[in-house]
Tab-separated table of C-alpha atoms and ligand atoms in Angstrom:
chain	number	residue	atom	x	y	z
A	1280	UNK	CA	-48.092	-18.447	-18.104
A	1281	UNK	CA	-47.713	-21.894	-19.736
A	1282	UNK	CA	-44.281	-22.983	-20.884
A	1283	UNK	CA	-44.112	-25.784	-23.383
A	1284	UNK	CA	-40.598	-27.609	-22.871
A	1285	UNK	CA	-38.537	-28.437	-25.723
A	1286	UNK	CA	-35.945	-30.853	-25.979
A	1287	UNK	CA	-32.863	-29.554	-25.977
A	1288	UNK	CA	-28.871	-30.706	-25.413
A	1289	UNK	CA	-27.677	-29.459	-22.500
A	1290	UNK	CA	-24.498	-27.950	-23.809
A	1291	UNK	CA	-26.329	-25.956	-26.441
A	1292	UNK	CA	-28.662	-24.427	-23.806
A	1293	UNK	CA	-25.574	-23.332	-22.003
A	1294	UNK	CA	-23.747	-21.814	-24.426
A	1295	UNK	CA	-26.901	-20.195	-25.464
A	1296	UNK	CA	-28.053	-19.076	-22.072
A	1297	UNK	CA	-24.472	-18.074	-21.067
A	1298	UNK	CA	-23.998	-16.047	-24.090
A	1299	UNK	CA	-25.977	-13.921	-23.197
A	1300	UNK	CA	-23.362	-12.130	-21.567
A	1301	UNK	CA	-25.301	-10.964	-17.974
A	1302	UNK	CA	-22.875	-10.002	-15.264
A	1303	UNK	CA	-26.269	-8.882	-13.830
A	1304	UNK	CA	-28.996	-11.186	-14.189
A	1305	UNK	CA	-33.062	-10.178	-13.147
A	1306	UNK	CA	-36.328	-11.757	-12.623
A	1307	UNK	CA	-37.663	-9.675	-15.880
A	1308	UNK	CA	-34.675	-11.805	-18.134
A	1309	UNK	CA	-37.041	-15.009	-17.428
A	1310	UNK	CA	-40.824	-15.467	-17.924
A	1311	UNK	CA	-41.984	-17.764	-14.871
A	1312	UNK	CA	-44.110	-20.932	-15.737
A	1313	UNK	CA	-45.387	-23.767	-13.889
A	1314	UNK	CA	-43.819	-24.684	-10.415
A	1315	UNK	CA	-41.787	-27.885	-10.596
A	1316	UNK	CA	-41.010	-28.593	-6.886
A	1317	UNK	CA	-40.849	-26.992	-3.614
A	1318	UNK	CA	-37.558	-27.395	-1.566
A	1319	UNK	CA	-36.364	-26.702	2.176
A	1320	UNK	CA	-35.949	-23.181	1.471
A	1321	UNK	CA	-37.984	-22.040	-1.351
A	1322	UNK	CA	-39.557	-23.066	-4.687
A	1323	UNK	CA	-38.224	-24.233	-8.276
A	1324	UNK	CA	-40.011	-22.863	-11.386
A	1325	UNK	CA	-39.989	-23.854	-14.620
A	1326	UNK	CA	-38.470	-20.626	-16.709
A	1327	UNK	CA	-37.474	-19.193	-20.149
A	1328	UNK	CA	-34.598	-16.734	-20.799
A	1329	UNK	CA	-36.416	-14.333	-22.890
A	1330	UNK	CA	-33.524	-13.543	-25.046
A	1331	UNK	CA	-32.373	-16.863	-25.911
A	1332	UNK	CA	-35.544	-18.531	-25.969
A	1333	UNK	CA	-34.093	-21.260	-23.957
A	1334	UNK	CA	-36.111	-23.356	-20.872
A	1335	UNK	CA	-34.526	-23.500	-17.409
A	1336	UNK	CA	-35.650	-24.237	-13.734
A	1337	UNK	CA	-35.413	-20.974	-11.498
A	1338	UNK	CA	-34.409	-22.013	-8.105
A	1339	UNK	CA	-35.778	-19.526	-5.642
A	1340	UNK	CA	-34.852	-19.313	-2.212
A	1341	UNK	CA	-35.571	-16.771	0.735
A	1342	UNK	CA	-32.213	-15.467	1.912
A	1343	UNK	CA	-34.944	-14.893	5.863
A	1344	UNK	CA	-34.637	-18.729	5.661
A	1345	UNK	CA	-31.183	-18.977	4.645
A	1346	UNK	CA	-30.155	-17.000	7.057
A	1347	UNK	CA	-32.350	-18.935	9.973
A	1348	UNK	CA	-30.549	-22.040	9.425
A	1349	UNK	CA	-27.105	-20.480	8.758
A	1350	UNK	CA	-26.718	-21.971	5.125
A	1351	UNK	CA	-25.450	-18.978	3.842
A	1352	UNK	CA	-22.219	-20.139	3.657
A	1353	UNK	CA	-23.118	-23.478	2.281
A	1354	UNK	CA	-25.116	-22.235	-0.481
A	1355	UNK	CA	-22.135	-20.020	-1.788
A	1356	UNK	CA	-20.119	-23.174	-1.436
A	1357	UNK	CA	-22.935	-24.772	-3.844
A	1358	UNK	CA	-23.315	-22.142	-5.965
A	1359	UNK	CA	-19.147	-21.854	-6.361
A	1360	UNK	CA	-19.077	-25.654	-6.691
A	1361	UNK	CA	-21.818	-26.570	-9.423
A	1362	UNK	CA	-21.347	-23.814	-11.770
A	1363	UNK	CA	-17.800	-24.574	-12.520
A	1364	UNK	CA	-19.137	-28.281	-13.428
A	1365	UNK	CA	-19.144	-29.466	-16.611
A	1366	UNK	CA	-20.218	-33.071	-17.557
A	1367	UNK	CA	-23.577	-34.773	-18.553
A	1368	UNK	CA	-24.540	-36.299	-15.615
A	1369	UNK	CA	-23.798	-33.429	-13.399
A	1370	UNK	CA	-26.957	-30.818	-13.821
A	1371	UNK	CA	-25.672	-27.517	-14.811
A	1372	UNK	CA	-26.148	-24.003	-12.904
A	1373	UNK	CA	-25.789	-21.241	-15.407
A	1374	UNK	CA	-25.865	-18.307	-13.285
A	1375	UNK	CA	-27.476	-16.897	-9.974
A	1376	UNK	CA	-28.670	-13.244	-9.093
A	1377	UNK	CA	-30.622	-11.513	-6.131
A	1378	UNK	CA	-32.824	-9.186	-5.190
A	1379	UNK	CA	-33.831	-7.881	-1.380
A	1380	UNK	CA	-35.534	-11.053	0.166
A	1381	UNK	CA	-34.169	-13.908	-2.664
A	1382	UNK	CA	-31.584	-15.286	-4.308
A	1383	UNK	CA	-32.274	-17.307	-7.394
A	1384	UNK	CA	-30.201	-19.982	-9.326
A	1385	UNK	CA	-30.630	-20.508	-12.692
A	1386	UNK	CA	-30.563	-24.047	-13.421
A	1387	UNK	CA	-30.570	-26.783	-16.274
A	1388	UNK	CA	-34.471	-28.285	-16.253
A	1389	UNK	CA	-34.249	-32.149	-15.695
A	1390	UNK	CA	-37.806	-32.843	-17.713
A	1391	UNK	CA	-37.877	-36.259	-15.770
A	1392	UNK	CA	-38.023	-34.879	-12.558
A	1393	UNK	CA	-36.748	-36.474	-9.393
A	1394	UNK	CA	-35.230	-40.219	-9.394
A	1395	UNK	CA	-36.854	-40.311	-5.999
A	1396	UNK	CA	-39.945	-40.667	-7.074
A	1397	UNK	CA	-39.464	-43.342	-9.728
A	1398	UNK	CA	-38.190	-45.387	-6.978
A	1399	UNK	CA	-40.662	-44.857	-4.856
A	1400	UNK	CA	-43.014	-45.972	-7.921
A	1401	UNK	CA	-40.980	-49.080	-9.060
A	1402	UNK	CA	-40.041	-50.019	-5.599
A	1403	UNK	CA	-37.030	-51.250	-7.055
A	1404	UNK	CA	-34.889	-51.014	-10.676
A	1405	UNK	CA	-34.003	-53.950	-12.362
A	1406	UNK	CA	-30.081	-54.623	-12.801
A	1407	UNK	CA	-30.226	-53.198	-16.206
A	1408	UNK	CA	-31.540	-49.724	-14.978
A	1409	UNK	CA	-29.528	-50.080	-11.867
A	1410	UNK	CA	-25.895	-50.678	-13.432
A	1411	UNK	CA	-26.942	-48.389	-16.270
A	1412	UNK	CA	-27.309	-45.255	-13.588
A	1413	UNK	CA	-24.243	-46.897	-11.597
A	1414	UNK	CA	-22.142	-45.795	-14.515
A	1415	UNK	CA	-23.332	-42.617	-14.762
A	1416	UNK	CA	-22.839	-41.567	-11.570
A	1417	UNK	CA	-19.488	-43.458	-11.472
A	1418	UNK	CA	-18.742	-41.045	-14.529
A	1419	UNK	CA	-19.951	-38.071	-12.478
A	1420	UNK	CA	-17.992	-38.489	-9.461
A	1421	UNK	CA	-14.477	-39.503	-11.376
A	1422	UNK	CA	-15.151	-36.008	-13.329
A	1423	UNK	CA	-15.574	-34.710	-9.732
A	1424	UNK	CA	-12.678	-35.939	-8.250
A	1425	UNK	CA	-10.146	-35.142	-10.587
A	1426	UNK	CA	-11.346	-31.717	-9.856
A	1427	UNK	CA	-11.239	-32.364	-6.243
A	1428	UNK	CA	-14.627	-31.892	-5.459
A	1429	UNK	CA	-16.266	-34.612	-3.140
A	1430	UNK	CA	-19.814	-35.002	-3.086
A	1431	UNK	CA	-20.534	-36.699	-0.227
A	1432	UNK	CA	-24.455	-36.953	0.120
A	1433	UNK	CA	-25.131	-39.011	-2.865
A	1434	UNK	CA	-28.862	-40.205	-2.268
A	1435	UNK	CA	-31.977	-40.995	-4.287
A	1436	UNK	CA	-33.308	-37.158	-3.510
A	1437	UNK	CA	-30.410	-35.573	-5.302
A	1438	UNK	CA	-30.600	-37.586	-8.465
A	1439	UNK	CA	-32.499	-35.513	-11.104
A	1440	UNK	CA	-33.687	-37.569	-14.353
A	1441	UNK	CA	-33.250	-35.174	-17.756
A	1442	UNK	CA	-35.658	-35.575	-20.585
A	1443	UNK	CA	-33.389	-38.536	-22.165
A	1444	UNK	CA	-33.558	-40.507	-19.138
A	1445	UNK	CA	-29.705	-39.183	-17.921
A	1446	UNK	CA	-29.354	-39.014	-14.158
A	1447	UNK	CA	-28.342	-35.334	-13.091
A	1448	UNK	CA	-26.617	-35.158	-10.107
A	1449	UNK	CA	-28.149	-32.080	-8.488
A	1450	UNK	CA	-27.553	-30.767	-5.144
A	1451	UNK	CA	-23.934	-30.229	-4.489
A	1452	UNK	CA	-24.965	-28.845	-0.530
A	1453	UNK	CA	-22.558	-30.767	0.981
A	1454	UNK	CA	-19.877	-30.810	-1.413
A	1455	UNK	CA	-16.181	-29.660	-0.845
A	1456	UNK	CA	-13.892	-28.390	-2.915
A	1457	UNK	CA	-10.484	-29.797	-1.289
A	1458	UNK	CA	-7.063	-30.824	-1.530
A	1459	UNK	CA	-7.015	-31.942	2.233
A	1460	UNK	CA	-8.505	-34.975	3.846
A	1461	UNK	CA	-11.858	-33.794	5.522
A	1462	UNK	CA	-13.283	-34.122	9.441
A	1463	UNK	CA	-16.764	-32.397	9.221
A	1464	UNK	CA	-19.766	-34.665	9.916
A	1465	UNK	CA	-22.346	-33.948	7.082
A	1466	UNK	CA	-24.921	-35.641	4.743
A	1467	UNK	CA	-27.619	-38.328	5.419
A	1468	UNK	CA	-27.108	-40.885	8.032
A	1469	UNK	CA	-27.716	-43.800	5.526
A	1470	UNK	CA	-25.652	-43.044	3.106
A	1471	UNK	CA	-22.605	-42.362	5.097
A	1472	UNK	CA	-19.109	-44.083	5.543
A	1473	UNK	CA	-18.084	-45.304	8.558
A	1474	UNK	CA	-14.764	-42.302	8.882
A	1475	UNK	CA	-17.856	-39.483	8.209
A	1476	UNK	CA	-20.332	-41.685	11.224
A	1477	UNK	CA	-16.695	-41.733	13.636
A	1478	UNK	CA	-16.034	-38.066	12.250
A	1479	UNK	CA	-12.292	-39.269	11.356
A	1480	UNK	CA	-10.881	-38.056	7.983
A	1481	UNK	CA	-12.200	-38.812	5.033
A	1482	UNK	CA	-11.439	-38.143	1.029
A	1483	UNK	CA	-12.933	-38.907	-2.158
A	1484	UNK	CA	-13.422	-42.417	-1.264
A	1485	UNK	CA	-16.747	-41.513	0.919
A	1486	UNK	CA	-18.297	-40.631	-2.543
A	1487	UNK	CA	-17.129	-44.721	-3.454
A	1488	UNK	CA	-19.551	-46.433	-0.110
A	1489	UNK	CA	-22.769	-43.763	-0.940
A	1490	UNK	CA	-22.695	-45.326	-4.575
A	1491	UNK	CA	-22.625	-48.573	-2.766
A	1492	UNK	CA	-24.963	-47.450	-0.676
A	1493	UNK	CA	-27.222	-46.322	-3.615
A	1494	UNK	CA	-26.853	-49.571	-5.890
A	1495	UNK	CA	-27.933	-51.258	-2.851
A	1496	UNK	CA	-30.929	-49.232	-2.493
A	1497	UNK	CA	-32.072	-48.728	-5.880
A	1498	UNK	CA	-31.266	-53.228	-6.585
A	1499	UNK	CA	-33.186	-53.871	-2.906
A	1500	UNK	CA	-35.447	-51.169	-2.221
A	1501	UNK	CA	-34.148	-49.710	0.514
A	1502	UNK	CA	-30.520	-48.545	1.915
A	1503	UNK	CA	-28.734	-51.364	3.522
A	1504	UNK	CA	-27.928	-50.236	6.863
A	1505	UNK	CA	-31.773	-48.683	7.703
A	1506	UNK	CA	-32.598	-49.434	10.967
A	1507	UNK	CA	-36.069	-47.711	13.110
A	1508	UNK	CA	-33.422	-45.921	15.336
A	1509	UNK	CA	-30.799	-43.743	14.117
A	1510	UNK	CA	-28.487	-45.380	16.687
A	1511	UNK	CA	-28.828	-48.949	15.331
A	1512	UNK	CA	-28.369	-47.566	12.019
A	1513	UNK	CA	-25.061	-46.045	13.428
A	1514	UNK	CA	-23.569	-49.428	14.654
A	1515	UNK	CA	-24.714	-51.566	11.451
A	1516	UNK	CA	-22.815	-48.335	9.446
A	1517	UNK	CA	-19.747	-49.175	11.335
A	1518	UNK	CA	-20.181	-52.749	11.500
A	1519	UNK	CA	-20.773	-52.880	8.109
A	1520	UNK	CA	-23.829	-55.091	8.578
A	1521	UNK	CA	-24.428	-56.193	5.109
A	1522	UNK	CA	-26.783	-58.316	4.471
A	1523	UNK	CA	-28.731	-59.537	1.597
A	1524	UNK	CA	-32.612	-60.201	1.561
A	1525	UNK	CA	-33.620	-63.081	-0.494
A	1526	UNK	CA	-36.320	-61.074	-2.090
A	1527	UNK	CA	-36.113	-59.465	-4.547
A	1528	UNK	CA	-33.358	-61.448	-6.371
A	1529	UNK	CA	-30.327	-60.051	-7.234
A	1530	UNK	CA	-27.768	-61.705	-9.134
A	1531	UNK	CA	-24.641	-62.516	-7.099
A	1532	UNK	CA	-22.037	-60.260	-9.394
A	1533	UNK	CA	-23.991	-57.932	-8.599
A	1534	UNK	CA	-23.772	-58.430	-4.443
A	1535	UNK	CA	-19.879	-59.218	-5.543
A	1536	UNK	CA	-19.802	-55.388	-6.375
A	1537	UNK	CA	-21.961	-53.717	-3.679
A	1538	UNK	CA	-19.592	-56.021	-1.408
A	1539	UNK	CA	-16.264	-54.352	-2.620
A	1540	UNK	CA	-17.578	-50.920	-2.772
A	1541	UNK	CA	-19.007	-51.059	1.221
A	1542	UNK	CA	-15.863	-51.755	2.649
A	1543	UNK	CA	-14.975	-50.065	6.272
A	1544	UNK	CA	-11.211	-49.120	5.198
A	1545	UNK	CA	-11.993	-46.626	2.467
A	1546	UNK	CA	-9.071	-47.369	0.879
A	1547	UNK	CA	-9.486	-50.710	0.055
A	1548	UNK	CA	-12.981	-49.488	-1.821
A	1549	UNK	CA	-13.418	-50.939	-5.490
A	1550	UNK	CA	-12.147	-47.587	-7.255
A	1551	UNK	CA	-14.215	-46.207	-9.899
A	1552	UNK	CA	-12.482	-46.687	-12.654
A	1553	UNK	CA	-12.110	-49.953	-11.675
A	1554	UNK	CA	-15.914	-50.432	-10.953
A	1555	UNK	CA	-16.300	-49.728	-14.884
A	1556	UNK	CA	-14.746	-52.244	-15.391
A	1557	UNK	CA	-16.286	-54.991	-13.042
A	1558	UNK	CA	-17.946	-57.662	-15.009
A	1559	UNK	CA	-21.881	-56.817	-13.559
A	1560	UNK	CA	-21.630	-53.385	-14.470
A	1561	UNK	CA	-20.347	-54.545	-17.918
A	1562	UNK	CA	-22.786	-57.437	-18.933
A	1563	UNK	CA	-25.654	-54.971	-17.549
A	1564	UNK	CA	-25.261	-51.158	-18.199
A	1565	UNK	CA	-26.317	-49.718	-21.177
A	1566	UNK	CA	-23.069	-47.705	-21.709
A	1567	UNK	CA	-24.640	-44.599	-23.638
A	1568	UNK	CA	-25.677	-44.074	-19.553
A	1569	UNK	CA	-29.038	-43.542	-20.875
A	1570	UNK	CA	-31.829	-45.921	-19.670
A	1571	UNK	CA	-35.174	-45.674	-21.845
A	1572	UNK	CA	-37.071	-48.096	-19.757
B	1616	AMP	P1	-34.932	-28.605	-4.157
B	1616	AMP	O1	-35.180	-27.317	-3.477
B	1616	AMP	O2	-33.645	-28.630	-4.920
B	1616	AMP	O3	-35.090	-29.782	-3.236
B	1616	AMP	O4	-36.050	-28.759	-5.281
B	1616	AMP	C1	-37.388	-28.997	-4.962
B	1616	AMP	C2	-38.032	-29.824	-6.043
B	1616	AMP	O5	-38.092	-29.093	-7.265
B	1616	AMP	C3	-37.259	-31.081	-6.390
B	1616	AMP	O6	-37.601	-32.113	-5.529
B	1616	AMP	C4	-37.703	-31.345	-7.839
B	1616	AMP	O7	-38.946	-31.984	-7.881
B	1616	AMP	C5	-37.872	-29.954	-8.388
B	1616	AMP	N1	-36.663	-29.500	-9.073
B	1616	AMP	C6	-35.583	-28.909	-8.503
B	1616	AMP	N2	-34.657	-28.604	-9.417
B	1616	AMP	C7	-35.145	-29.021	-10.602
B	1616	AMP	C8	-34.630	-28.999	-11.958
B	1616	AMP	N3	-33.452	-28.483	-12.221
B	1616	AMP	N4	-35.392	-29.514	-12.931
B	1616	AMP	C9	-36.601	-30.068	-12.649
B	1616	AMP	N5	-37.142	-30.115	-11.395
B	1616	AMP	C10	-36.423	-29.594	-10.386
């Protein structure tokens, strides 16, 4: 069936959808509308909780497939991770349940769909949009920190867009929950810090050189370090090959920023309270960390 989606504030759709007090949640709670995506591992559906009326996305995943590539235990990391998350720019999982062959997660719908694709369509954001989205995720991974959680595989495909034009940060995969300095090798070769490439500890500052990483891409186009082979890409990581094309132009506070925040030793990285602060991200973001195009 068709499912007409409302506009609705996050917050109130959780405390709607988590009042209903399920310890045991089923498929027959949620009538299944149109599919929204299709992921490594299974599908995404748009959904409404019958009771509370309310529109989610139903995540559903094939625990066969899970199982193949041994994500089990990643996925309960995920699943642990992201539902004790609360902040706007963070996308919200209310709940998860299973049956025999699936597990589903019952997640807050991001009407906008994937940032991904905007890029793609764009090619590139303007300053404006670019700092504006900079904040938010700056916002995002502060909240994140102080809770100890690092990210670390902040990309274009994990940015959802809500129906306000928010960014959602939405696949927390590769996230840990830790008070320790880290040594596992994980994420996107693009996006990550020189300590994660070497596989020498890293903290919450790898979360700091993937934003860099990002602003880069979403100012430029493409991620700075992108090379045909994965190996080049490897040494220009660790050389910290920056360069900047002439085309399209980018104002030099903003290059003054992506400069500070891509630095080898993480912890000389621009901190993020500090990047609030810088004067790009102040003359350009829009600091409701909405952009409306
Ligand atoms: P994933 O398995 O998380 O990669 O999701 C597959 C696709 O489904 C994504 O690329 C999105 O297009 C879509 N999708 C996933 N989650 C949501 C959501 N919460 N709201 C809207 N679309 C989603």
């Amino acid at each position: 069936m068709a499912i007409a989606a409302e506009t609705q504030t996050t917050e109130k759709v959780a405390s709607e959808v988590t009042a209903v007090d399920k310890s045991r949640w089923t498929l027959n709670d949620f009538d299944i509308g149109k599919p929204l995506g299709r992921g490594k591992f299974g599908h995404v559906y748009l959904a409404r909780e019958k009771r509370s009326n309310h529109i989610v996305a139903l995540k559903v995943l094939f625990k066969s497939q899970l199982k193949q590539s041994q994500v089990e235990h990643q996925l309960c990391r995920e699943v642990e991770i992201q539902s004790h998350l609360r902040h706007p720019n963070i996308l919200r999982l209310y709940g998860y349940f299973y049956d025999q062959k699936r597990v589903y997660l019952i997640l807050e719908y991001a009407a906008k769909g994937e940032l991904y694709k905007e890029l793609q369509k764009c090619k590139y954001f303007s300053e404006r949009r670019t700092a504006t989205y900079v904040v938010s995720l700056a916002r995002a991974l502060i909240y994140c920190h102080g809770k100890h959680v690092i990210h670390r595989d902040i990309k274009p495909e994990n940015l959802l867009v809500g129906a306000q034009g928010e960014l959602k940060i939405a696949d927390f995969g590769w996230s840990v929950h830790t008070f320790n300095r880290r040594q596992t090798m994980c994420g996107t070769l693009d996006y990550l810090p020189p300590e994660m490439v070497e596989s020498v500890e890293h903290d919450t500052n790898v979360d700091i050189w993937s934003l860099g990483v990002l602003c880069y891409e979403f100012l430029y186009g493409v991620p700075p370090f992108e090379a045909k082979e994965h190996s080049d890409t490897y040494k220009r990581i660790l050389q910290v090959d920056l360069k900047f094309p002439p085309k399209p132009i980018v104002s030099s506070a903003a290059k003054d920023l992506i400069s500070q925040m891509l630095v080898k030793d993480s912890s000389q990285r621009l901190p993020l309270h500090k990047l609030l602060e810088h004067p790009w991200i102040v003359q350009n973001a829009d600091p409701s960390g909405l952009y409306r195009g």
